[in-house]
Coordinates of C-alpha atoms in Angstrom, one line a residue:
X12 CA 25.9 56.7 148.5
X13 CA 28.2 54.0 149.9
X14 CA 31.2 56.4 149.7
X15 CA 28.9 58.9 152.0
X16 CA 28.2 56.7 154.8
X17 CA 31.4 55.3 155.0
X18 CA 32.8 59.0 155.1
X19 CA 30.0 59.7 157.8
X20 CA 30.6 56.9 159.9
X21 CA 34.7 57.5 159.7
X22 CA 34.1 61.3 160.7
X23 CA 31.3 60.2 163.4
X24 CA 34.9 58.2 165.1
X25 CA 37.1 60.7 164.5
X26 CA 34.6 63.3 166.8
X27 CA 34.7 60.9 170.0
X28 CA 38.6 61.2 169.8
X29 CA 39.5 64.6 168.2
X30 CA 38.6 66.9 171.4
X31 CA 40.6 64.7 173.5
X32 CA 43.8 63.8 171.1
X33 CA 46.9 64.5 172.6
X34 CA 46.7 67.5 174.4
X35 CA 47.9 68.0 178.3
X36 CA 46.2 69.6 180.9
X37 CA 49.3 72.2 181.4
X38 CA 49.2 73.4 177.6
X39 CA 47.5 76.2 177.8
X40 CA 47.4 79.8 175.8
X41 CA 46.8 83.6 176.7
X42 CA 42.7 83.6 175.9
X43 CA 43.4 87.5 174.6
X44 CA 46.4 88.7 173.1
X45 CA 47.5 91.5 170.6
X46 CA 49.8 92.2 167.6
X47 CA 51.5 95.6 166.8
X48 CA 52.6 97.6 164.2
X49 CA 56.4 96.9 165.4
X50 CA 55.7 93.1 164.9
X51 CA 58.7 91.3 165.4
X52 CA 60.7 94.6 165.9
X53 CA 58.8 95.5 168.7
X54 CA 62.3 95.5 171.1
X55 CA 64.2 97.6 168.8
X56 CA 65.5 100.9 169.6
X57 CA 63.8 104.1 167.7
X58 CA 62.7 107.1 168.7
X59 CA 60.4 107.5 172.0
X60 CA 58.6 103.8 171.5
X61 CA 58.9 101.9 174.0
X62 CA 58.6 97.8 173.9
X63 CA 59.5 97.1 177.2
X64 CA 56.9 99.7 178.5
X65 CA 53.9 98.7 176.0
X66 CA 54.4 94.9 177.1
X67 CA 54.2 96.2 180.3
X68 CA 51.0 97.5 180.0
X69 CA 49.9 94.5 178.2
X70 CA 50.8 92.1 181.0
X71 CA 49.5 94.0 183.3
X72 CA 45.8 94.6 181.7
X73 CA 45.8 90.5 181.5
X74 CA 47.2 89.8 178.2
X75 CA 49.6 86.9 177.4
X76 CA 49.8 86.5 173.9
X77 CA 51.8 88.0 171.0
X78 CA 51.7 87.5 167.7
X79 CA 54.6 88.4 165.2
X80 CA 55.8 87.3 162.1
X81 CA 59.5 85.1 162.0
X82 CA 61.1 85.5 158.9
X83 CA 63.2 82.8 156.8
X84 CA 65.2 85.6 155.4
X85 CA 65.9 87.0 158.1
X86 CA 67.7 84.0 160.0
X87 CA 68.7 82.3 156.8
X88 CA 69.7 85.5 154.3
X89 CA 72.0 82.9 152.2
X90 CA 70.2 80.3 152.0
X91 CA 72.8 78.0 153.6
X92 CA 70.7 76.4 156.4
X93 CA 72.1 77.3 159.3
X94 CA 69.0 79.5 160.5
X95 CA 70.8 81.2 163.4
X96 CA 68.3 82.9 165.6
X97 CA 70.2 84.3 168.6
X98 CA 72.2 86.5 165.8
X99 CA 71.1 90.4 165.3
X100 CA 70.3 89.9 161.5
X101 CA 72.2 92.2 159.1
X102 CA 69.2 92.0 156.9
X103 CA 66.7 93.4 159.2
X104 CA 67.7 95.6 161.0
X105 CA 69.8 93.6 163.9
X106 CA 66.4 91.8 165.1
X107 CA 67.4 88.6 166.9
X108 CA 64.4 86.8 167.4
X109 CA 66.7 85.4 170.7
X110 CA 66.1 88.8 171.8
X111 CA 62.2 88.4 171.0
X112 CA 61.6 85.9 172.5
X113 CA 64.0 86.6 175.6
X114 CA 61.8 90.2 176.3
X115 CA 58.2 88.6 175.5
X116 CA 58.8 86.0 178.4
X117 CA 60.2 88.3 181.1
X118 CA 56.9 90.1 180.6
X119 CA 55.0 86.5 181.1
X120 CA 53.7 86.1 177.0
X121 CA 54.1 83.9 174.7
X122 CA 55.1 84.2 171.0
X123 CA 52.6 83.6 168.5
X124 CA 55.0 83.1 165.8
X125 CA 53.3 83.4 162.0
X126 CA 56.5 81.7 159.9
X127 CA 56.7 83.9 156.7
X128 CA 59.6 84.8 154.2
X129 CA 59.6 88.1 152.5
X130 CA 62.4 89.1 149.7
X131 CA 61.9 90.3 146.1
X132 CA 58.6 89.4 144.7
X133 CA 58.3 89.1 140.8
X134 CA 56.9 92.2 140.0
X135 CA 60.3 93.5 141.3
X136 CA 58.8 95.2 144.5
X137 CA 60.0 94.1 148.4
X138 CA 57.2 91.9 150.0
X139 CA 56.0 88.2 151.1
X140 CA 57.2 85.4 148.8
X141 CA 56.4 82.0 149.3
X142 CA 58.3 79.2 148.7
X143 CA 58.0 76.9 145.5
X144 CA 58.2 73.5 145.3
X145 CA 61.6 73.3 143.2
X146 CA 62.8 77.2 144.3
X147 CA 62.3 78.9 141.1
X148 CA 62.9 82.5 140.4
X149 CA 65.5 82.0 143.7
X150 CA 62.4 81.5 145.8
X151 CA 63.6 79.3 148.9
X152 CA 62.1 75.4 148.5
X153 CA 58.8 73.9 150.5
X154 CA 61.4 71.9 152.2
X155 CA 63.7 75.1 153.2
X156 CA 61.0 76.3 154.3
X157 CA 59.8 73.7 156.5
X158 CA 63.1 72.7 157.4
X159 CA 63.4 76.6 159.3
X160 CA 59.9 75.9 160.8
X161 CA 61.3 72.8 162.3
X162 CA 64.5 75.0 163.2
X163 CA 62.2 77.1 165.7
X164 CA 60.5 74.4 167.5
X165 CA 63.8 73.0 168.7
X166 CA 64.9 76.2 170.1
X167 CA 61.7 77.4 171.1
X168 CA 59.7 74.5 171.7
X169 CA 59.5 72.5 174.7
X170 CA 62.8 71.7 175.7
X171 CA 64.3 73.7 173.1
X172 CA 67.8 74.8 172.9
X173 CA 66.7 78.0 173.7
X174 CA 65.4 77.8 177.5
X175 CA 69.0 76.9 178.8
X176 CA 70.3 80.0 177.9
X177 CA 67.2 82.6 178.6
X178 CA 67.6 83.0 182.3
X179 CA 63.8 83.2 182.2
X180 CA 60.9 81.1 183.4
X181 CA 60.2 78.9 179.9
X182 CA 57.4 79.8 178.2
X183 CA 57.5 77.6 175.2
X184 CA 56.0 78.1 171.9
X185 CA 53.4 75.2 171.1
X186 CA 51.6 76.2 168.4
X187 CA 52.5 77.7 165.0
X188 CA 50.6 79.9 162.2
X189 CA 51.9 79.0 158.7
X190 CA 51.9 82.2 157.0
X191 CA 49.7 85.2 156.7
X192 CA 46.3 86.0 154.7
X193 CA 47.6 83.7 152.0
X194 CA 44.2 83.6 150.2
X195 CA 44.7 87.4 149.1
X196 CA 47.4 87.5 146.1
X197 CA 49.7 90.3 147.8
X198 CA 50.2 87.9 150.4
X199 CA 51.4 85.0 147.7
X200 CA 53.2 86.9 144.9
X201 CA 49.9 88.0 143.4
X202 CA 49.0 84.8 142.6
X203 CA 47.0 82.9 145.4
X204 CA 46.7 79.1 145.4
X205 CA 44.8 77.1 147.7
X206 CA 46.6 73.8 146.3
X207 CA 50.3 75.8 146.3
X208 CA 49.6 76.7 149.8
X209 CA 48.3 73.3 151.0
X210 CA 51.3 71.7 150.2
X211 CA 53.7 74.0 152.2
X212 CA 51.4 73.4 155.2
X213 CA 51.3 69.7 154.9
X214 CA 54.9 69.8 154.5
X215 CA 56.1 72.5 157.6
X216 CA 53.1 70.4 159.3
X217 CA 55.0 67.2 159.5
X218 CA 58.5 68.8 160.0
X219 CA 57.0 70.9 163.0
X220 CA 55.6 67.3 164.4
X221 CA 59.4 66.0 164.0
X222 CA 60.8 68.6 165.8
X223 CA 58.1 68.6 168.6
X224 CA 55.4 65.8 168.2
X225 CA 52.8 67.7 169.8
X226 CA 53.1 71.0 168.1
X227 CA 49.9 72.7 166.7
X228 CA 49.8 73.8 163.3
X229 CA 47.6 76.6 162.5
X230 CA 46.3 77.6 159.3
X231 CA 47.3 81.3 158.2
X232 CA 44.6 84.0 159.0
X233 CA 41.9 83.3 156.3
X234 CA 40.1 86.6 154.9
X235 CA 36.9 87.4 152.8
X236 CA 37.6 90.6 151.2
X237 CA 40.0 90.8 148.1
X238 CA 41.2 94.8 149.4
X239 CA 41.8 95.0 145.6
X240 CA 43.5 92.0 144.6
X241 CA 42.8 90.7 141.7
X242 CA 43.7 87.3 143.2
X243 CA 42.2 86.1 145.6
X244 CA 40.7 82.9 146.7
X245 CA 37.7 81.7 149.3
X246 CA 38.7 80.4 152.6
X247 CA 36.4 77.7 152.1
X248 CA 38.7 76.4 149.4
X249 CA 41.9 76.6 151.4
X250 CA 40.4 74.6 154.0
X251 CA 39.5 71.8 151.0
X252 CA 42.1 71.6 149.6
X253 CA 43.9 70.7 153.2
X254 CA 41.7 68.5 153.9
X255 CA 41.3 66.2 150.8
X256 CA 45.1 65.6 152.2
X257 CA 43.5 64.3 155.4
X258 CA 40.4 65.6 157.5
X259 CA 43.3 65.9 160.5
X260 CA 45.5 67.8 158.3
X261 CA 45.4 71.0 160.6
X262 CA 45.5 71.3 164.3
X263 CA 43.5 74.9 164.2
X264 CA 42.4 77.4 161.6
X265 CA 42.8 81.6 162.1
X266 CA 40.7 84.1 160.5
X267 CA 40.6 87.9 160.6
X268 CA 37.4 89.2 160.7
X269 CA 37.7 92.9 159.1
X270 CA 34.3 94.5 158.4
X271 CA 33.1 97.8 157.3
X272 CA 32.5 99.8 160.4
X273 CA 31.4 102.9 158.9
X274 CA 27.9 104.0 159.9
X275 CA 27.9 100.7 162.3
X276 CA 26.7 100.7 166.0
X277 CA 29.0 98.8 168.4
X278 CA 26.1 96.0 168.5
X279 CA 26.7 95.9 164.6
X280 CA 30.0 95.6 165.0
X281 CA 30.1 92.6 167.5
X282 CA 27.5 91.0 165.0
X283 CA 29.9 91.2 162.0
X284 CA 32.6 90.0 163.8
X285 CA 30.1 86.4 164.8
X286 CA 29.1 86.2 161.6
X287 CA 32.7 85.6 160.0
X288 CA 33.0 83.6 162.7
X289 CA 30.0 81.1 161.8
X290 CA 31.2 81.2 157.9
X291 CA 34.3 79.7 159.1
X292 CA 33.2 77.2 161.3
X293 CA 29.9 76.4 159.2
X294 CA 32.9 75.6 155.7
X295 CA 34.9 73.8 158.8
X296 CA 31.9 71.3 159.6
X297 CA 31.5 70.6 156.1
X298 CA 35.0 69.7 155.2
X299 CA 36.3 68.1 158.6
X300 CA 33.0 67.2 160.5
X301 CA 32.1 68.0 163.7
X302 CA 32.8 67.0 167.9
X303 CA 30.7 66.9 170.8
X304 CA 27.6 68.9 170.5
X305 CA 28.1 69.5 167.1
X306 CA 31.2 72.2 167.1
X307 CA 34.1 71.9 164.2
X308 CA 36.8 69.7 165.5
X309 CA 39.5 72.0 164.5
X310 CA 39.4 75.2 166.7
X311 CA 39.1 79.0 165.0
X312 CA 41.6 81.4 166.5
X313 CA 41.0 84.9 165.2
X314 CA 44.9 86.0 165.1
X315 CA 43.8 89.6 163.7
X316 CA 40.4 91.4 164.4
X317 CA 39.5 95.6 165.1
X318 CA 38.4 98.3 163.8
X319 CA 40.0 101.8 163.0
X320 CA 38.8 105.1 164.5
X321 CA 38.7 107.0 161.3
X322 CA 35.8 104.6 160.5
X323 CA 33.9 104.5 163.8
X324 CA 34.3 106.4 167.6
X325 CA 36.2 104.7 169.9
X326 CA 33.5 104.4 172.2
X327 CA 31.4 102.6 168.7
X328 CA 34.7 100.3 168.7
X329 CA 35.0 99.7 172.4
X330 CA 31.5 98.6 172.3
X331 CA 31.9 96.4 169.3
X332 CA 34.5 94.1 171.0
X333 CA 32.3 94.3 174.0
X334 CA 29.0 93.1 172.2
X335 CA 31.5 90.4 170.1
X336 CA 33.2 89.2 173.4
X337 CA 29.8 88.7 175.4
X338 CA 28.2 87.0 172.5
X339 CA 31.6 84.5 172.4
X340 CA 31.0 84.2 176.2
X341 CA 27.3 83.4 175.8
X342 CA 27.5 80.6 173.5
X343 CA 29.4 81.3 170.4
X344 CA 33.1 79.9 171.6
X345 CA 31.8 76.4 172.9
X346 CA 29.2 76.4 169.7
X347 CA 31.8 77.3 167.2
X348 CA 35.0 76.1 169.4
X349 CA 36.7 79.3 169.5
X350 CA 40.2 79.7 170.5
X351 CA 42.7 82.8 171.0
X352 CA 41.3 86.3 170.0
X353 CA 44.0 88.6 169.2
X354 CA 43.5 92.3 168.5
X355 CA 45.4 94.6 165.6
X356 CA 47.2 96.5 166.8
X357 CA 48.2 97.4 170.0
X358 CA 49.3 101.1 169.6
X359 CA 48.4 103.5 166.6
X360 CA 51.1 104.8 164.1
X361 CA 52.7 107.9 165.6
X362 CA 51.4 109.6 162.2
X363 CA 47.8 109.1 161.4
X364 CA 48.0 109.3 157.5
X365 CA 45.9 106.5 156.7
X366 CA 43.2 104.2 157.9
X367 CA 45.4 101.5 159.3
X368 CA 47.3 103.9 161.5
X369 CA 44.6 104.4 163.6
X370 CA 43.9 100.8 164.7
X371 CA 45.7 100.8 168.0
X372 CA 44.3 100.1 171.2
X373 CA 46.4 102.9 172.7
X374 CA 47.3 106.5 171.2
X375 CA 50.9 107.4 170.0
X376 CA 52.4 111.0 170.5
X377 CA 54.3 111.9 167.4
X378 CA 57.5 111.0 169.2
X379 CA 56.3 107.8 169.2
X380 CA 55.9 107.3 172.8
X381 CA 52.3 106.1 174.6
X382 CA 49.4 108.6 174.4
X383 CA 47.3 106.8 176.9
X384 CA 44.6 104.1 176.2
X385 CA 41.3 104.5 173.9
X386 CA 38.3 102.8 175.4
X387 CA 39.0 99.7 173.5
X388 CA 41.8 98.9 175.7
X389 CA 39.4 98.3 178.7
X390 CA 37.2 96.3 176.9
X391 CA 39.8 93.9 176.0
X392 CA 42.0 94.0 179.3
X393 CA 38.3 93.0 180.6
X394 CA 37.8 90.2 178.5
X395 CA 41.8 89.0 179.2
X396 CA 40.4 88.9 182.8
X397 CA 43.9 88.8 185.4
X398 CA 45.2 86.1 182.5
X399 CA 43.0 84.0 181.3
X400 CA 43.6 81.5 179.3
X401 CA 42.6 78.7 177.3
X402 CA 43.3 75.2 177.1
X403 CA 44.9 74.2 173.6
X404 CA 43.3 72.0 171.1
X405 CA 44.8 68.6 170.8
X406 CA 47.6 67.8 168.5
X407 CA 45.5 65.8 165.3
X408 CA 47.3 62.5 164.4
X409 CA 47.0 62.0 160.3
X410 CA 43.4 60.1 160.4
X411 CA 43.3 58.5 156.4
X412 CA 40.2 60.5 156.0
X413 CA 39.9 62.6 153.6
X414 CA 37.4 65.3 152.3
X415 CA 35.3 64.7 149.4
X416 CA 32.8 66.4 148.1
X417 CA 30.8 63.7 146.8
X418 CA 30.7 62.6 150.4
X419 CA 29.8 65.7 152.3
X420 CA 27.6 68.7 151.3
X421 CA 29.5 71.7 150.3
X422 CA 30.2 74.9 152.5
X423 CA 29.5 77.2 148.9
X424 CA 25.6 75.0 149.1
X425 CA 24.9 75.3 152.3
X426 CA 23.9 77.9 154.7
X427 CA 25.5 80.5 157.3
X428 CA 24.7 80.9 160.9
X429 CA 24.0 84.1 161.8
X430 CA 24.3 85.5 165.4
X431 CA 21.1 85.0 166.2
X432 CA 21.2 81.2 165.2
X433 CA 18.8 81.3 162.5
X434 CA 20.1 80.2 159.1
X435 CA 20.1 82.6 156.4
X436 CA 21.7 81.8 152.6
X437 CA 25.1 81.0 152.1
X438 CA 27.3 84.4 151.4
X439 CA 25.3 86.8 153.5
X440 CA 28.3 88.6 155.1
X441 CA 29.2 91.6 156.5
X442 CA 30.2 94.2 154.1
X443 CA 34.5 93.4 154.0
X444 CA 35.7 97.2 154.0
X445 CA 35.9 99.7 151.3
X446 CA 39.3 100.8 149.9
X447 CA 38.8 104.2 150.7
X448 CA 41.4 107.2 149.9
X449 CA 42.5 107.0 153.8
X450 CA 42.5 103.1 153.4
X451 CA 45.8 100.9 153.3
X452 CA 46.2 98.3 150.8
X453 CA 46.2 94.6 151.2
X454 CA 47.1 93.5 155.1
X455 CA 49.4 91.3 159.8
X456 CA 49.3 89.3 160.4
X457 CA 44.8 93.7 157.3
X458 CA 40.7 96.4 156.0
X459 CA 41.0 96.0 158.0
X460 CA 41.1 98.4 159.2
X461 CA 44.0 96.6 159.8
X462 CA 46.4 95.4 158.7
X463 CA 49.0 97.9 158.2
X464 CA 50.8 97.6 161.7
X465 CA 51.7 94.5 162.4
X466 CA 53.5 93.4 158.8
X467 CA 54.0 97.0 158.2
X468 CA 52.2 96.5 154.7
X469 CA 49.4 98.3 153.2
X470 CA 46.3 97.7 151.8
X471 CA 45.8 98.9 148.7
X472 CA 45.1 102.2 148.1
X473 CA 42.0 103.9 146.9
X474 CA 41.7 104.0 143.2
X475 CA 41.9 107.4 142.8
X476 CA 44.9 107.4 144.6
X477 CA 46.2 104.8 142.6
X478 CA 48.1 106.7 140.5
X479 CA 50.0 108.6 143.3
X480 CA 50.3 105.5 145.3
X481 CA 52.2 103.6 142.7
X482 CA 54.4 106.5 141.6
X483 CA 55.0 106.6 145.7
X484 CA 55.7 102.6 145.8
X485 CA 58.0 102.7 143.1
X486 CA 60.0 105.9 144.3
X487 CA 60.4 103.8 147.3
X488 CA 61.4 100.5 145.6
X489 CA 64.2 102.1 143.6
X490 CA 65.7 103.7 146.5
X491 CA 66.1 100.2 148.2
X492 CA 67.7 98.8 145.8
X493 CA 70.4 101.7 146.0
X494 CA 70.4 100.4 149.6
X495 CA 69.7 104.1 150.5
X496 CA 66.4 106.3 151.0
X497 CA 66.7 109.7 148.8
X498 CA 65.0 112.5 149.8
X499 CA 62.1 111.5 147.2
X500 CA 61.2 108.3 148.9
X501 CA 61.3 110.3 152.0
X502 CA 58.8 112.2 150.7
X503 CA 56.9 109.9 149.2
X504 CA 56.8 107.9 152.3
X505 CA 55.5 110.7 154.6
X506 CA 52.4 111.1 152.1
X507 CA 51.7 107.2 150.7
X508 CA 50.0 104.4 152.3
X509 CA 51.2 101.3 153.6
X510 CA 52.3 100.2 149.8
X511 CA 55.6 102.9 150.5
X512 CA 55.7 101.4 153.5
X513 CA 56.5 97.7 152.6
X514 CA 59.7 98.5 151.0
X515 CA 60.8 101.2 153.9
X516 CA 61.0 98.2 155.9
X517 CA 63.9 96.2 154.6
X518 CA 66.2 99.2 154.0
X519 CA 67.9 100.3 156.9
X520 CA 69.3 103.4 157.9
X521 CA 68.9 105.8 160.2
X522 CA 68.3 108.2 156.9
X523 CA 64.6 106.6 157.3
X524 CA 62.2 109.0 159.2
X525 CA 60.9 107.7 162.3
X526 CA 57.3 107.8 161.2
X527 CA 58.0 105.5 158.3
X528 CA 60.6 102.8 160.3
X529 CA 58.1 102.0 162.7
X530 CA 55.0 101.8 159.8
X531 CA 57.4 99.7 158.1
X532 CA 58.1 96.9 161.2
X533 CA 60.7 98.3 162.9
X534 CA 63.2 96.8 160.6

């Protein structure tokens, strides 16, 4: 009992000072932004797409913020430590995040970066791997890690290295997502650890805060449906097992919201997409405590949300964000302290093959150039409103509090808000997605409806496509590691889902259709 109130009373000081903290009146972020199947590649040349004309269109319908992976391998290959970021990497396809960064703020955004390494995963297939505490299997180190993260800010936080040599109008980067969906195994070698991942957070965490002492570090979009992993772990318990470290262990946490939209209204929709929304910041209030008026003192960003239109019209989908941003309008944000809402994806694959390609806000022609919006696009320029934005949470100093369960009732005992405010039992959620034969496999920064684009993964695929699916994968894995793509994985690449996919996109060549270069990153 003693152990409670003391916890109480320390979480009850912590709320008078966390909303205030150390954040600036000029630190601001793009209230709407998007991702895109091209992700980090989104300035490379292929085919008819167009990067500089999408952004274009983004900037002017409002939007100012983009979210892409940055890759360890890709600005470190040998492991030597010299991270060099202005260089056109030789490992994926010439990207220079320079050149990302360069092109996102002569169209006035700003990079969301999520900081993710991919390389070859132990079940001998191309994906994410995270880093290990001592680097075995030739995994890169926490500290490796961590020591790239801190790499970034200094050349692309404020006053980084980078900004001298630009010739743009700075637009640093300020806050940071540590990884990507790392509670479903394909996104942590099959084998997802809430205690594995905490301690790579706490460690890029304080490396960031070296580097720039008020960066924000974000917690890696948090899911609820497995998509057909075998591992998998609750959000809930990635959020404990960060804050047993320290209630102030994370500046923000992001969550993507994919639901079911099959036989849903738009109303429905917008619903779903609260209700993952209370979960989070219901499990958040138990774990970290709570600020004025009784929000979580750690904002929710949703980094990944939509809907595909081979589940739902796109009037149905248009209507869902609508009903979802007037209910965050109405109440929800300040209730729930909601940050950045970013949609996936912002165009659709130029081949609709699967679910996931048909996410985009915007159509593709087969050439791959723009097809003209889908009414989704007008409901979220609307919401982006001429550029709003929002002001950032503050930058949590390490408190000496720490979670325990003994001391504050657990999210898994408690109860859910729904949209409507009443409380209903803890676990009523909206139905996660179905894999489906036209579904991808696990998902950018994913059911998603999503996922496929941004990361250029798949979910996994339907079971009675399994079969095909992992002949398809494996066809595709071989011929990377010939470094060339036979006319076999060419095949199999046209007909497979996102799981082809995820090897297409580290071999290069211009032997690679179109079709699968751009579902596979643009790398």
């Amino acid at each position: 009992m003693r152990a409670r109130i003391r916890h109480t009373v320390a979480l009850l000081a912590l709320a008078t000072t966390s909303f205030a903290g150390t954040a600036h009146a000029a630190e601001q972020i793009g209230a709407v932004g998007v991702n895109d199947l091209r992700s980090d590649g989104i300035f490379l040349s292929h085919g008819a797409w167009a990067g500089d004309g999408d952004l274009a269109l983004a900037h002017d319908g409002g939007i100012r913020l983009y979210r892409a992976r940055m890759r360890l391998d890709c600005v470190d290959p040998e492991g030597r430590g010299d991270f060099d970021f202005a260089r056109r990497s030789p490992t994926c396809w010439l990207l220079s995040y320079d050149d990302l960064v360069r092109g996102l703020t002569r169209h006035g955004m700003t990079l969301l970066p999520a900081l993710i390494n991919f390389g070859m995963r132990s079940n001998g297939h191309h994906g994410p791997v995270p880093p290990t505490q001592d680097g075995a299997g030739g995994t890169p180190t926490r500290e490796r890690f961590a020591a790239f993260a801190a790499a970034a800010a200094r050349r692309y936080g404020p006053g980084g290295t980078f900004w001298d040599t630009c010739g743009c109008d700075p637009k640093p980067i300020r806050a940071w997502e540590i990884w990507n969906e790392q509670n479903n195994g394909w996104w942590w070698d099959d084998a997802a650890d809430a205690e594995d991942y905490a301690a790579l957070f706490t460690l890029t965490r304080a490396k960031l805060r070296e580097a720039d002492p008020r960066a924000r570090a974000v917690v890696g979009g948090l899911v609820w449906d497995r998509n057909g992993e075998q591992s998998f772990v609750e959000p809930a318990e990635v959020l404990r097992a960060l804050a047993v470290r320290d209630v102030n262990a994370f500046d923000a946490v992001a969550i993507h919201p994919y639901s079911d939209a099959r036989g849903r209204t738009g109303e429905q929709l917008g619903a779903d997409a609260v209700a993952f929304v209370d979960r989070i910041a219901d499990d958040l209030r138990a774990t970290t405590g709570t600020g004025p008026g009784g929000a979580p003192r750690q904002q929710i960003w949703l980094t990944e949300m939509g809907w595909s239109d081979t589940d739902a019209a796109p009037e149905t989908i248009a209507e869902g964000f609508r009903s979802f941003s007037a209910r965050l309008d109405a109440g929800v944000r300040a209730a729930d302290n909601v940050g950045p809402v970013l949609w996936y994806m912002l165009r659709d694959n130029n081949v609709r093959a699967v679910r996931d390609d048909g996410l985009g806000l915007r159509y593709t022609h087969v050439t791959g150039s723009d097809a003209g919006p889908k009414p989704a696009w007008t409901s979220l320029t609307r919401a982006a409103a001429g550029g709003r934005m929002l002001d950032l949470p503050a930058a949590l100093e390490l408190s000496g509090v720490r979670y325990s369960p003994n001391a504050a009732a657990s999210p898994s005992g408690g109860s859910a808000v729904n949209n409507s405010g009443l409380r209903t039992p803890a676990g009523r959620l909206p139905a996660a997605r179905a894999p489906s034969p036209a579904r991808r496999a696990p998902s950018a920064v994913s059911r998603r409806p999503p996922r496929v684009a941004n990361w250029g993964t798949a979910r996994k695929p339907a079971r009675k496509k399994k079969s095909r699916r992992s002949n398809a994968r494996r066809s595709v894995t071989t011929a990377c590691r010939a470094v060339k793509v036979t006319s076999t994985a060419r095949t199999a690449s046209r007909r497979s889902s996102k799981a082809a996919t995820r090897a297409l996109r580290v071999c290069g060549g211009a032997s690679i259709p179109l079709s699968a270069r751009v579902a596979a990153g643009a790398k």
